[in-house]
Short mmCIF file of N, CA and C in Angstrom, two decimals:
data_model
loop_
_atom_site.label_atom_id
_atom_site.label_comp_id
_atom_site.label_asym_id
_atom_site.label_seq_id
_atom_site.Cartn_x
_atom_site.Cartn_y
_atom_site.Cartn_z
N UNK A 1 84.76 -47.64 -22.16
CA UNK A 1 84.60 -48.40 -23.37
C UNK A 1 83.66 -47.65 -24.29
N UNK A 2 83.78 -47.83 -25.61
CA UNK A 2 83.01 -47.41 -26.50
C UNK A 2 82.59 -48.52 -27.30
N UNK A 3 81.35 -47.98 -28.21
CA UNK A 3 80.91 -49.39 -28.53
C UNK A 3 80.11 -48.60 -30.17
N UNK A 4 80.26 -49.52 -31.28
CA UNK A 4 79.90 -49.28 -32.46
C UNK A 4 79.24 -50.45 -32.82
N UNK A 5 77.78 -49.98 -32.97
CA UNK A 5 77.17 -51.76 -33.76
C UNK A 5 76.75 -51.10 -34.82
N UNK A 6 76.59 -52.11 -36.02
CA UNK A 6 75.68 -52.14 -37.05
C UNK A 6 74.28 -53.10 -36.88
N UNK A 7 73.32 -52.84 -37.24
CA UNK A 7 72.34 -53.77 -36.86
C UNK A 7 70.72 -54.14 -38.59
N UNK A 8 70.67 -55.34 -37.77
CA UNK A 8 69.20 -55.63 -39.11
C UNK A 8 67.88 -54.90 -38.06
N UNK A 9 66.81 -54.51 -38.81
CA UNK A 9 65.61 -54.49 -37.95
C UNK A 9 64.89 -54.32 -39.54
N UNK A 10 62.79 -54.92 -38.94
CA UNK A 10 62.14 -54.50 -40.25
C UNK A 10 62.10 -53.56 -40.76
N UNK A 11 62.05 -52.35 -40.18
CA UNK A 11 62.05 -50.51 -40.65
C UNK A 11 63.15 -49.97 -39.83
N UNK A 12 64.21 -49.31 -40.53
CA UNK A 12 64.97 -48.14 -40.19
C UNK A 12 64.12 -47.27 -39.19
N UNK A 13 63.31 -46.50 -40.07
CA UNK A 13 62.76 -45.41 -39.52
C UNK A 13 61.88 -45.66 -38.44
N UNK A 14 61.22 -46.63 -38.54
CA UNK A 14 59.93 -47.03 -37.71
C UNK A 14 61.07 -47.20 -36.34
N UNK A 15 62.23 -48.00 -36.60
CA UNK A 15 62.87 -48.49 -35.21
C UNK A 15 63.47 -46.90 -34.45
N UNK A 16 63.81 -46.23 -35.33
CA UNK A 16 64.59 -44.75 -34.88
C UNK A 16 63.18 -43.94 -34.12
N UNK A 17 62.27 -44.14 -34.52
CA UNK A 17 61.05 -43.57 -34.61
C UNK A 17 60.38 -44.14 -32.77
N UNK A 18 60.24 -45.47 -32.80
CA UNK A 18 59.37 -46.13 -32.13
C UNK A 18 60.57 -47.18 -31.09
N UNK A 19 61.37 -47.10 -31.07
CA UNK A 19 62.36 -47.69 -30.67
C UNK A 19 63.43 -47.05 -30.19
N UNK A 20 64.47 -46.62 -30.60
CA UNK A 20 66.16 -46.21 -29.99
C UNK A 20 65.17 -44.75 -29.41
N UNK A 21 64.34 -43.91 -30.16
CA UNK A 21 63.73 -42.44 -29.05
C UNK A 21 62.98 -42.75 -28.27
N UNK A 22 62.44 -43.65 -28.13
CA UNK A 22 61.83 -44.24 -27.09
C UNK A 22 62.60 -44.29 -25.81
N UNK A 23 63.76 -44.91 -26.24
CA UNK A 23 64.53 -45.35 -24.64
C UNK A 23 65.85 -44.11 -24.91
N UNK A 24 65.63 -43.30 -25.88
CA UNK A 24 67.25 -42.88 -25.10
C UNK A 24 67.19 -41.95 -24.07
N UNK A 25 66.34 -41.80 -23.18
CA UNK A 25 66.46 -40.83 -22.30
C UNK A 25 66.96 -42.20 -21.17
N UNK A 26 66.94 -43.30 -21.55
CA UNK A 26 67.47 -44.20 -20.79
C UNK A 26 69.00 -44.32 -20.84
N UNK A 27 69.58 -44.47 -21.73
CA UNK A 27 70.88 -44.20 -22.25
C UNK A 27 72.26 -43.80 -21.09
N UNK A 28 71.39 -42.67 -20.43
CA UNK A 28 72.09 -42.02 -19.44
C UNK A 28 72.57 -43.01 -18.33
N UNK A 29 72.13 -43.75 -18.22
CA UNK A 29 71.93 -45.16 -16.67
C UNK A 29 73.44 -45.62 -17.19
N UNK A 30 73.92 -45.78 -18.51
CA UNK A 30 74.80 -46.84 -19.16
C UNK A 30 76.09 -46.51 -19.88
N UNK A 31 75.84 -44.69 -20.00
CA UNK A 31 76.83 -44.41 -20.94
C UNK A 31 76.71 -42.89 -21.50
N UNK A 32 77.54 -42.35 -22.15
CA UNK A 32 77.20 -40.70 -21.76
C UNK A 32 76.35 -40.42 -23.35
N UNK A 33 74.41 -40.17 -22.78
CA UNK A 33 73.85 -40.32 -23.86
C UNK A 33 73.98 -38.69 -24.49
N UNK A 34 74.34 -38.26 -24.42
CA UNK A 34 75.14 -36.88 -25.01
C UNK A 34 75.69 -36.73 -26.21
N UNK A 35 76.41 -37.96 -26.53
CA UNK A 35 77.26 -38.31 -27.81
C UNK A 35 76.44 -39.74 -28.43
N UNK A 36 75.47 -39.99 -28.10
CA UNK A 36 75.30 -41.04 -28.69
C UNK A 36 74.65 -40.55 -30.33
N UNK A 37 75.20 -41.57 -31.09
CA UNK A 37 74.76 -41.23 -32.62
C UNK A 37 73.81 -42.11 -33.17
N UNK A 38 72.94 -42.35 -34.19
CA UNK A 38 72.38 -43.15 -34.91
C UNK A 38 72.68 -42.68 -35.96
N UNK A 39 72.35 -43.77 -36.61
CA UNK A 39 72.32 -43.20 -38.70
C UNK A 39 71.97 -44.95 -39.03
N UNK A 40 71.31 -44.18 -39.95
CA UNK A 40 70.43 -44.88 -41.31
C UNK A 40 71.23 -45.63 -42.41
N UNK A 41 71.36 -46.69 -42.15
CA UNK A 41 72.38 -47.14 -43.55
C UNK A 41 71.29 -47.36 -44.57
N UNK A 42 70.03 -48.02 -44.30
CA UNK A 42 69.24 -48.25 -45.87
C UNK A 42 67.74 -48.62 -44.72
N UNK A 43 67.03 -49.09 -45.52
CA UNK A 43 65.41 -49.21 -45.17
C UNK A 43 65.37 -50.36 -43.72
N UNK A 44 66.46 -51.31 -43.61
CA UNK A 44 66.43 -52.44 -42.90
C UNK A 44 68.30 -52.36 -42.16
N UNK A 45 68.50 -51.53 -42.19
CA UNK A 45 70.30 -51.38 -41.57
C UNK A 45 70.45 -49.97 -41.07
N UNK A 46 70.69 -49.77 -39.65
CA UNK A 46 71.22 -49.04 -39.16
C UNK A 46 72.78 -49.32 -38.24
N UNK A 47 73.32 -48.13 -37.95
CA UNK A 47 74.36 -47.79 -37.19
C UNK A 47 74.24 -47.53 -36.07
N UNK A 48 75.14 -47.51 -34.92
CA UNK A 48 74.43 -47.03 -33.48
C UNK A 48 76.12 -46.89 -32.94
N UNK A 49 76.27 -45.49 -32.24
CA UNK A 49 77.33 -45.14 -31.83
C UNK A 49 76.88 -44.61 -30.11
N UNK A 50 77.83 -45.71 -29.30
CA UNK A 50 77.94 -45.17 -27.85
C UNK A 50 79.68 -45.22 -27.16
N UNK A 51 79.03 -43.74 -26.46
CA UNK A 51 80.56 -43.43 -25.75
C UNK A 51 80.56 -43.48 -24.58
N UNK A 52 81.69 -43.94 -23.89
CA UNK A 52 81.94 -43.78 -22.18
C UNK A 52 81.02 -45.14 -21.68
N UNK A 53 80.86 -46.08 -22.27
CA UNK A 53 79.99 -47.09 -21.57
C UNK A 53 80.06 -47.81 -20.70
N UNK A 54 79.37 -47.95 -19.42
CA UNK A 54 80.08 -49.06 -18.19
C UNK A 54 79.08 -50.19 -18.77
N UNK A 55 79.96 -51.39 -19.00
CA UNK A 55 79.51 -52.54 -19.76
C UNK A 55 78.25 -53.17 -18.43
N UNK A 56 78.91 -53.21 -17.09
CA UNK A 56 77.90 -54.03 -16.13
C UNK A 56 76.47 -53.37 -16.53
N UNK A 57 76.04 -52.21 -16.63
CA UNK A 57 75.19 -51.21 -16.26
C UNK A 57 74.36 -51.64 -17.88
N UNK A 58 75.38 -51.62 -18.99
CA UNK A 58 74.79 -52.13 -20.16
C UNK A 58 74.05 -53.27 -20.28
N UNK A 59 74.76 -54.12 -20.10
CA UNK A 59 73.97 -55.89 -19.61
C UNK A 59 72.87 -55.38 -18.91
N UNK A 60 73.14 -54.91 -17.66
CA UNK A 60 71.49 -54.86 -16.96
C UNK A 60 70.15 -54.31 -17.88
N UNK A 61 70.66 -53.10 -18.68
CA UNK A 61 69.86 -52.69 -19.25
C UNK A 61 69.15 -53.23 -20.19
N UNK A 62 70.14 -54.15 -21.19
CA UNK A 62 69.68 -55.22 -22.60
C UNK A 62 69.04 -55.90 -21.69
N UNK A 63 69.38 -56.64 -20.83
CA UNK A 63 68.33 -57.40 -19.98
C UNK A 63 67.06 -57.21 -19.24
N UNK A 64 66.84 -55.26 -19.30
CA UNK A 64 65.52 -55.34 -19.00
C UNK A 64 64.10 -55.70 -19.94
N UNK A 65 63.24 -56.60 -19.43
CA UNK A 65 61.81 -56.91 -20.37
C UNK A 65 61.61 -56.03 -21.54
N UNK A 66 61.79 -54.51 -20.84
CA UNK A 66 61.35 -53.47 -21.91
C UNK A 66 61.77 -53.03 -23.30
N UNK A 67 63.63 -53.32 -23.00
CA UNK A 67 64.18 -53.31 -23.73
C UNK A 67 64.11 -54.01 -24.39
N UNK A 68 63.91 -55.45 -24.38
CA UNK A 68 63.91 -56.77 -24.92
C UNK A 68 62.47 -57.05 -25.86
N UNK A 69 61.40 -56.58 -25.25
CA UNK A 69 60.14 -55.96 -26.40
C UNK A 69 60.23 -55.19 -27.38
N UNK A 70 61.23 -53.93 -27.17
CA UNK A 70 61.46 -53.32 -28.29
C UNK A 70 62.31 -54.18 -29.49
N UNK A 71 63.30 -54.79 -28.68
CA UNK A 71 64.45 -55.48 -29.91
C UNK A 71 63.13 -56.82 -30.85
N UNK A 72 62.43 -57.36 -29.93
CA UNK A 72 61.32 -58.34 -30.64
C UNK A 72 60.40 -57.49 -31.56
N UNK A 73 59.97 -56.14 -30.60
CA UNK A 73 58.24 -55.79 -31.91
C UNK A 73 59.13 -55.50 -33.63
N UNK A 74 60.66 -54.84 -33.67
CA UNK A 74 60.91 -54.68 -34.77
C UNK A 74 62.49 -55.29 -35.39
N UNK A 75 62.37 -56.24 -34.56
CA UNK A 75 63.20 -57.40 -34.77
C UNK A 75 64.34 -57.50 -35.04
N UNK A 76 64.89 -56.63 -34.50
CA UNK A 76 66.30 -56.22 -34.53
C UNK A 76 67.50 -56.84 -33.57
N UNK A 77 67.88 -57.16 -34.77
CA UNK A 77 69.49 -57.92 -34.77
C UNK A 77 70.82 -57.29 -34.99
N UNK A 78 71.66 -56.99 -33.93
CA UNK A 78 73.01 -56.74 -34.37
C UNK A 78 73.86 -57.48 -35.01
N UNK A 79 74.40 -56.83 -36.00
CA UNK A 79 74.89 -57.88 -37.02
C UNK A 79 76.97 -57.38 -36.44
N UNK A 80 77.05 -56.45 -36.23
CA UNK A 80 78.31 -56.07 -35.87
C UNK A 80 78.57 -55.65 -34.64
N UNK A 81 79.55 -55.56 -33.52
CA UNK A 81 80.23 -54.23 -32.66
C UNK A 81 81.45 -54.60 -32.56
N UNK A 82 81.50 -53.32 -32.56
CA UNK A 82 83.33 -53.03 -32.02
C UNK A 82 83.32 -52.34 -30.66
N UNK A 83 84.62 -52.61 -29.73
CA UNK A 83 84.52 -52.03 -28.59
C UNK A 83 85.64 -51.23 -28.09
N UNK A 84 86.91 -51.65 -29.66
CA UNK A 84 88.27 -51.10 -28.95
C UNK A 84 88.41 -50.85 -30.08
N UNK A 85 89.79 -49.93 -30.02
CA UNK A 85 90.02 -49.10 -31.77
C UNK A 85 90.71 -49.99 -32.30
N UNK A 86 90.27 -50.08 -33.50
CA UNK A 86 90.84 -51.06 -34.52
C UNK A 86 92.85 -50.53 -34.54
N UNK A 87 93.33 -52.00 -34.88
CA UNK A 87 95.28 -51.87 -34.60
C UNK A 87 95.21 -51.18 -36.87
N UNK A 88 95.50 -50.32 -36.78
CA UNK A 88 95.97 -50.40 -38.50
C UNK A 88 97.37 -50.41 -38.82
#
């Protein structure tokens, strides 16, 4: 599975900064952090691109404390994901 979110948080940068580099050496436990992407949509909206993901392994991870401190100190909310390719 692959997985595309868009998300809210208070700072872009602060969260890229103090947040997603923080844990992506974690990444690896859940999904092949090799290809994983970020990008910056504006001051309070980012993007987040993951490939090859085993969903069980994902859940465990959103569910660890640590993770779950980071999503609270900068308050970040996914506002979107996709998990399968869109039918056009």
């Amino acid at each position: 599975m692959n997985l595309m979110l868009t998300a809210r948080c208070n700072n872009s940068d602060d969260f890229k900064k103090f947040g997603y580099n923080t844990v992506k050496s974690e990444f690896s436990e859940w999904c092949d952090s090799s290809k994983c992407v970020f990008g910056k949509i504006d001051e309070k909206n980012i993007v987040e691109l993951f490939f090859d993901v085993n969903p069980a392994k994902l859940k465990e991870w959103l569910s660890k404390p640590s993770t779950q401190e980071i999503f609270k100190t900068h308050n970040f909310v996914p506002t979107r994901y996709t998990f399968e390719p869109l039918s056009i």
